Tab-separated table of C-alpha atoms and ligand atoms in Angstrom:
chain	number	residue	atom	x	y	z
Y	25	MET	CA	14.452	0.805	28.633
Y	26	ALA	CA	12.766	0.130	25.299
Y	27	ASP	CA	14.527	1.653	22.355
Y	28	LEU	CA	12.124	2.487	19.559
Y	29	SER	CA	14.964	3.069	17.116
Y	30	ARG	CA	15.917	-0.604	17.615
Y	31	LEU	CA	12.331	-1.537	16.781
Y	32	GLY	CA	12.574	0.498	13.588
Y	33	VAL	CA	15.814	-1.202	12.603
Y	34	ALA	CA	14.339	-4.648	13.370
Y	35	ILE	CA	11.489	-3.914	10.938
Y	36	GLU	CA	13.833	-2.494	8.315
Y	37	ASP	CA	15.916	-5.677	8.615
Y	38	GLY	CA	12.822	-7.887	8.476
Y	39	ASP	CA	13.632	-9.472	11.842
Y	40	ARG	CA	10.131	-10.579	12.822
Y	41	ASP	CA	10.946	-12.121	16.184
Y	42	LEU	CA	12.957	-9.140	17.365
Y	43	ALA	CA	10.323	-6.698	16.098
Y	44	VAL	CA	7.610	-8.496	18.088
Y	45	GLU	CA	9.834	-8.794	21.161
Y	46	LEU	CA	10.693	-5.081	21.081
Y	47	THR	CA	7.039	-4.159	20.533
Y	48	LEU	CA	6.015	-6.231	23.582
Y	49	GLY	CA	8.867	-4.666	25.567
Y	50	ALA	CA	7.782	-1.144	24.625
Y	51	ILE	CA	4.144	-1.906	25.553
Y	52	ALA	CA	5.249	-3.389	28.880
Y	53	GLU	CA	7.230	-0.218	29.640
Y	54	GLY	CA	4.174	1.911	29.061
Y	55	ILE	CA	5.314	3.617	25.861
Y	56	THR	CA	2.211	4.916	24.139
Y	57	PRO	CA	0.805	2.804	21.282
Y	58	GLN	CA	0.985	5.932	19.089
Y	59	ALA	CA	4.733	6.332	19.672
Y	60	ILE	CA	5.281	2.645	18.915
Y	61	LEU	CA	3.156	2.905	15.771
Y	62	ASP	CA	5.116	5.990	14.643
Y	63	ALA	CA	8.377	4.081	15.009
Y	64	MET	CA	6.963	1.251	12.888
Y	65	THR	CA	5.547	3.426	10.121
Y	66	GLY	CA	8.770	5.451	10.094
Y	67	ALA	CA	10.670	2.237	9.479
Y	68	MET	CA	8.427	1.358	6.572
Y	69	ASP	CA	9.018	4.824	5.109
Y	70	VAL	CA	12.738	4.113	5.206
Y	71	VAL	CA	12.123	0.739	3.532
Y	72	GLY	CA	10.001	2.413	0.843
Y	73	ASP	CA	12.679	5.047	0.172
Y	74	ARG	CA	15.425	2.444	-0.065
Y	75	PHE	CA	13.313	0.400	-2.476
Y	76	GLN	CA	12.668	3.432	-4.675
Y	77	ALA	CA	16.387	4.217	-4.684
Y	78	ASN	CA	17.185	0.599	-5.700
Y	79	LEU	CA	19.150	0.082	-2.497
Y	80	ILE	CA	16.980	-2.908	-1.610
Y	81	PHE	CA	14.772	-5.159	-3.752
Y	82	VAL	CA	11.490	-7.083	-3.572
Y	83	PRO	CA	12.669	-9.847	-1.166
Y	84	GLU	CA	14.012	-7.348	1.393
Y	85	MET	CA	10.839	-5.300	1.159
Y	86	LEU	CA	8.699	-8.407	1.615
Y	87	VAL	CA	10.507	-9.505	4.777
Y	88	ALA	CA	10.318	-5.984	6.182
Y	89	ALA	CA	6.592	-5.841	5.428
Y	90	ARG	CA	6.095	-9.207	7.156
Y	91	ALA	CA	7.974	-8.056	10.232
Y	92	MET	CA	5.814	-4.942	10.250
Y	93	LYS	CA	2.663	-7.067	9.928
Y	94	GLU	CA	3.555	-9.220	12.930
Y	95	ALA	CA	4.605	-6.301	15.081
Y	96	MET	CA	1.378	-4.508	14.097
Y	97	ALA	CA	-0.690	-7.565	15.062
Y	98	THR	CA	0.972	-7.414	18.486
Y	99	LEU	CA	0.268	-3.719	18.838
Y	100	GLU	CA	-3.246	-3.716	17.379
Y	101	PRO	CA	-5.255	-4.484	20.563
Y	102	PHE	CA	-3.434	-1.655	22.339
Y	103	LEU	CA	-4.130	0.741	19.465
Y	104	VAL	CA	-7.812	-0.178	19.637
Y	105	GLN	CA	-7.803	0.286	23.418
Y	106	ALA	CA	-6.215	3.725	22.986
Y	107	GLY	CA	-8.792	4.635	20.354
Y	108	ILE	CA	-6.130	5.020	17.635
Y	109	ARG	CA	-7.536	4.228	14.234
Y	110	PRO	CA	-6.003	3.901	10.791
Y	111	GLU	CA	-5.559	7.276	9.122
Y	112	ALA	CA	-7.307	6.209	5.952
Y	113	ARG	CA	-8.986	3.253	4.257
Y	114	ALA	CA	-8.150	1.793	0.860
Y	115	VAL	CA	-9.694	-0.763	-1.454
Y	116	ILE	CA	-7.213	-2.423	-3.788
Y	117	GLY	CA	-7.324	-5.061	-6.508
Y	118	THR	CA	-5.709	-6.387	-9.665
Y	119	VAL	CA	-8.011	-5.606	-12.566
Y	120	ARG	CA	-10.214	-8.023	-14.491
Y	121	GLY	CA	-8.317	-10.463	-16.687
Y	122	ASP	CA	-5.102	-10.100	-14.706
Y	123	LEU	CA	-3.834	-12.663	-12.184
Y	124	HIS	CA	-0.560	-10.973	-11.174
Y	125	ASP	CA	-0.684	-10.070	-7.518
Y	126	ILE	CA	2.858	-9.869	-6.158
Y	127	GLY	CA	3.197	-6.119	-6.801
Y	128	LYS	CA	-0.356	-5.412	-5.652
Y	129	ASN	CA	0.271	-7.342	-2.428
Y	130	LEU	CA	3.426	-5.319	-1.828
Y	131	VAL	CA	1.501	-2.074	-2.232
Y	132	ALA	CA	-1.171	-3.361	0.164
Y	133	MET	CA	1.501	-4.290	2.725
Y	134	MET	CA	3.197	-0.912	2.433
Y	135	TRP	CA	-0.114	0.906	2.805
Y	136	ARG	CA	-0.873	-1.141	5.904
Y	137	GLY	CA	2.584	-0.265	7.161
Y	138	ALA	CA	1.680	3.399	6.646
Y	139	ASN	CA	-1.383	2.956	8.931
Y	140	ILE	CA	-3.844	2.743	6.068
Y	141	GLU	CA	-6.529	0.075	6.461
Y	142	VAL	CA	-6.580	-2.053	3.293
Y	143	ILE	CA	-9.453	-4.090	1.891
Y	144	ASP	CA	-7.800	-6.362	-0.666
Y	145	LEU	CA	-10.187	-7.613	-3.339
Y	146	GLY	CA	-7.593	-9.953	-4.854
Y	147	VAL	CA	-7.071	-10.532	-8.575
Y	148	ASN	CA	-9.286	-10.505	-11.656
Y	149	VAL	CA	-11.496	-7.843	-10.055
Y	150	THR	CA	-14.385	-6.536	-12.116
Y	151	ALA	CA	-15.760	-2.982	-12.155
Y	152	GLU	CA	-18.853	-4.270	-10.374
Y	153	GLN	CA	-16.722	-5.729	-7.553
Y	154	PHE	CA	-14.844	-2.426	-7.155
Y	155	VAL	CA	-18.143	-0.528	-7.079
Y	156	ALA	CA	-19.641	-2.911	-4.496
Y	157	ALA	CA	-16.533	-2.595	-2.309
Y	158	ILE	CA	-16.626	1.189	-2.519
Y	159	GLU	CA	-20.293	1.253	-1.549
Y	160	THR	CA	-19.653	-1.113	1.365
Y	161	HIS	CA	-16.372	0.232	2.741
Y	162	HIS	CA	-16.413	3.958	1.757
Y	163	PRO	CA	-12.637	4.056	1.157
Y	164	ASP	CA	-10.462	7.161	0.856
Y	165	LEU	CA	-8.334	5.434	-1.799
Y	166	VAL	CA	-9.043	2.977	-4.586
Y	167	GLY	CA	-5.959	1.172	-5.918
Y	168	LEU	CA	-5.882	-0.669	-9.222
Y	169	SER	CA	-3.015	-2.804	-10.436
Y	170	ALA	CA	-2.352	-4.202	-13.947
Y	171	LEU	CA	0.679	-6.116	-15.202
Y	172	LEU	CA	-0.399	-6.948	-18.754
Y	173	THR	CA	-0.665	-4.562	-21.658
Y	174	THR	CA	-3.973	-6.281	-22.463
Y	175	THR	CA	-5.412	-5.571	-19.008
Y	176	MET	CA	-4.532	-1.875	-19.265
Y	177	ALA	CA	-7.724	-1.663	-21.349
Y	178	SER	CA	-9.618	-3.363	-18.554
Y	179	MET	CA	-8.181	-0.829	-16.109
Y	180	ARG	CA	-9.352	2.023	-18.338
Y	181	SER	CA	-12.852	0.613	-18.479
Y	182	ILE	CA	-12.988	0.099	-14.684
Y	183	VAL	CA	-11.774	3.618	-13.971
Y	184	GLY	CA	-14.411	4.863	-16.458
Y	185	THR	CA	-17.100	3.060	-14.440
Y	186	LEU	CA	-15.725	4.397	-11.157
Y	187	ARG	CA	-15.845	7.921	-12.559
Y	188	SER	CA	-19.528	7.457	-13.333
Y	189	ILE	CA	-20.467	6.732	-9.698
Y	190	ASP	CA	-20.280	8.754	-6.508
Y	191	LEU	CA	-16.851	7.890	-5.147
Y	192	GLY	CA	-17.514	9.823	-1.962
Y	193	GLY	CA	-14.254	11.704	-2.393
Y	194	ALA	CA	-12.133	8.565	-2.820
Y	195	ARG	CA	-9.024	9.065	-4.950
Y	196	ILE	CA	-7.924	6.571	-7.575
Y	197	ILE	CA	-4.282	5.378	-7.690
Y	198	VAL	CA	-3.108	3.043	-10.432
Y	199	GLY	CA	0.136	1.123	-10.820
Y	200	GLY	CA	1.820	-1.766	-12.571
Y	201	ALA	CA	4.854	-2.299	-14.751
Y	202	PRO	CA	3.342	-1.385	-18.150
Y	203	LEU	CA	1.722	1.870	-16.935
Y	204	ASN	CA	2.980	5.427	-16.622
Y	205	ALA	CA	1.690	8.768	-15.380
Y	206	GLU	CA	0.426	9.779	-18.843
Y	207	PHE	CA	-1.674	6.624	-19.090
Y	208	ALA	CA	-3.016	7.184	-15.585
Y	209	ALA	CA	-4.069	10.719	-16.500
Y	210	TRP	CA	-5.569	9.580	-19.796
Y	211	ILE	CA	-7.839	6.989	-18.160
Y	212	GLY	CA	-8.956	9.439	-15.474
Y	213	ALA	CA	-7.023	8.152	-12.448
Y	214	ASP	CA	-5.906	10.683	-9.825
Y	215	ALA	CA	-2.361	9.392	-9.676
Y	216	PHE	CA	0.160	6.821	-10.828
Y	217	ALA	CA	2.673	5.187	-8.478
Y	218	GLY	CA	5.705	3.489	-10.005
Y	219	ASP	CA	6.419	1.179	-7.108
Y	220	ALA	CA	5.218	0.224	-3.635
Y	221	GLY	CA	7.307	2.900	-1.937
Y	222	ALA	CA	5.920	5.571	-4.243
Y	223	ALA	CA	2.404	4.226	-3.598
Y	224	VAL	CA	2.748	5.279	0.064
Y	225	ALA	CA	4.078	8.744	-0.770
Y	226	VAL	CA	1.416	9.263	-3.449
Y	227	ALA	CA	-1.336	8.104	-1.089
Y	228	ARG	CA	-0.180	10.532	1.570
Y	229	GLN	CA	0.032	13.363	-0.952
Y	230	LEU	CA	-3.473	12.712	-2.264
Y	231	LEU	CA	-4.945	12.415	1.207
Y	232	GLY	CA	-3.053	15.379	2.611
Y	233	LEU	CA	-1.492	13.210	5.341
Y	234	ALA	CA	1.781	14.117	6.980
Y	235	THR	CA	4.820	12.618	5.267
Y	236	GLY	CA	6.654	10.164	7.532
Y	237	PRO	CA	10.263	10.585	8.662
Y	238	GLY	CA	11.728	8.809	5.638
Y	239	GLY	CA	8.904	9.596	3.261
Y	240	SER	CA	10.146	11.798	0.519
Y	241	ASN	CA	8.687	12.277	-2.895
Y	242	GLY	CA	11.245	10.170	-4.626
Y	243	PRO	CA	11.413	8.756	-8.124
Y	244	GLY	CA	8.561	6.670	-9.435
Y	245	ILE	CA	5.864	9.121	-8.389
Y	246	GLY	CA	3.704	10.467	-11.135
Y	247	ARG	CA	0.784	12.732	-10.500
Y	248	ALA	CA	-1.807	12.302	-13.172
Y	249	VAL	CA	-2.930	15.627	-14.565
Y	250	GLN	CA	-6.706	15.869	-14.891
S	21	LIG	CO1	3.254	-13.036	-16.038
S	21	LIG	N1	3.745	-11.710	-17.412
S	21	LIG	N2	1.950	-13.779	-17.278
S	21	LIG	N3	2.970	-14.343	-14.660
S	21	LIG	N4	4.772	-12.354	-15.210
S	21	LIG	C1	4.728	-10.700	-17.042
S	21	LIG	C2	4.045	-9.454	-16.479
S	21	LIG	C3	5.475	-10.441	-18.425
S	21	LIG	C4	6.110	-9.035	-18.522
S	21	LIG	C5	6.513	-11.553	-18.658
S	21	LIG	C6	7.207	-11.420	-20.007
S	21	LIG	O1	6.665	-11.739	-20.994
S	21	LIG	N5	8.409	-10.885	-19.975
S	21	LIG	C7	4.338	-10.660	-19.417
S	21	LIG	C8	3.476	-9.439	-19.769
S	21	LIG	C9	3.750	-8.945	-21.163
S	21	LIG	C10	2.877	-7.798	-21.489
S	21	LIG	O2	1.694	-7.784	-21.271
S	21	LIG	N6	3.492	-6.791	-22.056
S	21	LIG	C11	3.533	-11.732	-18.715
S	21	LIG	C12	2.641	-12.625	-19.349
S	21	LIG	C13	2.560	-12.524	-20.867
S	21	LIG	C14	1.866	-13.566	-18.648
S	21	LIG	C15	0.868	-14.568	-19.232
S	21	LIG	C16	-0.043	-14.033	-20.351
S	21	LIG	C17	1.700	-15.778	-19.696
S	21	LIG	C18	0.885	-16.851	-20.415
S	21	LIG	O3	0.097	-17.508	-19.786
S	21	LIG	N7	1.123	-16.936	-21.697
S	21	LIG	C19	0.063	-14.982	-17.985
S	21	LIG	C20	-1.138	-14.050	-17.779
S	21	LIG	C21	-2.034	-14.552	-16.675
S	21	LIG	C22	-3.059	-13.495	-16.342
S	21	LIG	O4	-2.776	-12.612	-15.566
S	21	LIG	N8	-4.259	-13.586	-16.918
S	21	LIG	C23	1.061	-14.743	-16.913
S	21	LIG	C24	1.074	-15.473	-15.714
S	21	LIG	C25	2.000	-15.285	-14.706
S	21	LIG	C26	2.079	-16.171	-13.468
S	21	LIG	C27	0.714	-16.610	-12.929
S	21	LIG	C28	2.868	-17.407	-13.831
S	21	LIG	C29	2.952	-15.291	-12.494
S	21	LIG	C30	2.093	-14.392	-11.571
S	21	LIG	C31	2.067	-14.923	-10.156
S	21	LIG	C32	1.452	-13.931	-9.222
S	21	LIG	O5	1.494	-12.724	-9.400
S	21	LIG	N9	0.883	-14.456	-8.179
S	21	LIG	C33	3.635	-14.363	-13.485
S	21	LIG	C34	4.800	-13.615	-13.159
S	21	LIG	C35	5.422	-13.885	-11.796
S	21	LIG	C36	5.362	-12.647	-14.043
S	21	LIG	C37	6.665	-11.861	-13.903
S	21	LIG	C38	7.784	-12.844	-14.129
S	21	LIG	C39	6.893	-11.150	-12.560
S	21	LIG	C40	5.810	-10.196	-12.164
S	21	LIG	C41	6.084	-9.735	-10.748
S	21	LIG	O6	5.497	-10.260	-9.803
S	21	LIG	N10	7.041	-8.816	-10.568
S	21	LIG	C42	6.541	-10.777	-15.056
S	21	LIG	C43	7.843	-10.487	-15.742
S	21	LIG	C44	8.635	-9.472	-14.981
S	21	LIG	O7	8.117	-8.550	-14.414
S	21	LIG	N11	9.925	-9.664	-14.967
S	21	LIG	C45	5.432	-11.324	-15.865
S	21	LIG	C46	7.471	-8.369	-9.245
S	21	LIG	C47	6.553	-7.287	-8.708
S	21	LIG	C48	7.009	-6.824	-7.342
S	21	LIG	O8	6.596	-6.212	-9.587
S	21	LIG	O9	4.217	-6.563	-10.304
S	21	LIG	O10	5.682	-4.806	-11.436
S	21	LIG	P1	5.290	-5.548	-10.217
S	21	LIG	O11	4.788	-4.525	-9.123
S	21	LIG	C49	5.528	-3.372	-8.793
S	21	LIG	C50	5.132	-2.131	-9.609
S	21	LIG	O12	4.649	-2.455	-10.906
S	21	LIG	C51	4.170	-1.404	-8.745
S	21	LIG	O13	4.643	-1.689	-7.450
S	21	LIG	C52	5.099	-3.031	-7.384
S	21	LIG	C53	6.198	-3.109	-6.352
S	21	LIG	O14	7.179	-2.183	-6.603
S	21	LIG	N12	2.759	-1.711	-8.727
S	21	LIG	C54	1.909	-0.790	-8.240
S	21	LIG	C55	2.072	-2.817	-9.088
S	21	LIG	N13	0.794	-2.640	-8.854
S	21	LIG	C56	0.662	-1.408	-8.323
S	21	LIG	C57	-0.481	-0.723	-7.842
S	21	LIG	C58	-0.290	0.559	-7.351
S	21	LIG	C59	0.961	1.172	-7.305
S	21	LIG	C60	2.079	0.487	-7.737
S	21	LIG	O15	-1.283	1.329	-6.887
S	21	LIG	C61	-2.552	0.752	-6.698
């Protein structure tokens, strides 16, 4: 009998092979794709909480996210068959002038792990590229990352441009080591997330989605005041 808690632990531990094997086993036993997905996203909530609490660090979070990605790829055709769709869609990118993408990639992985579809625009993304992606993909979230004090200005200018167009209700989340909640509020973002775990909790808060089993509003979350 498939044990979904074992699947969760395999993802938390970053054991890709076991995560895929347990996913296949659960599918073969007829466990619903939704229940399997819930076990996976719950595991990523736990990972996010541990990361925020400094109980694990970037390498552990990366291996967990990779295990999640592979297990998700296994589950995806069954989710599609069952008509289960991502709960939200996000566009994310590192802002113009900035080539740092490790943190942004982590946020993208964690969002995917939280059943948010992510369109990743990469690095050095201009305002025009963000606008084009918003017009094409109609996201619920727009994520901007900046790692340099110099590209904080670029972020401000991009958010200014985004505020001048019809975002279709999309909310703007910003993050990156040199930023804080005050800066996020000042440039007109909806929220700041201090790390990839917080990015999931903040996204859920902004979108009014249910908080996962391990998803608490831990440290690192800053809501920008408009
Ligand atoms: Co650069 N770099 N770098 N660098 N680099 C820093 C950022 C720096 C602090 C190093 C230093 O001087 N101590 C410094 C910035 C100083 C400043 O502006 N105050 C710096 C500099 C100066 C530079 C160059 C200018 C160096 C040069 O060429 N003279 C140059 C700039 C290039 C450019 O971007 N135009 C440069 C280049 C590079 C590399 C290409 C060599 C490489 C990047 C490789 C890559 O990303 N693919 C690199 C690296 C690796 C770093 C350090 C060492 C590590 C950054 C990192 O990946 N951290 C960094 C020093 C440091 O941090 N110790 C440094 C790990 C990552 C998981 O954390 O990115 O903070 P972080 O992401 C976190 C949170 O910030 C948050 O969640 C993530 C996960 O928890 N977060 C978000 C990030 N984005 C978010 C978005 C969200 C929410 C949360 O919502 C959308």
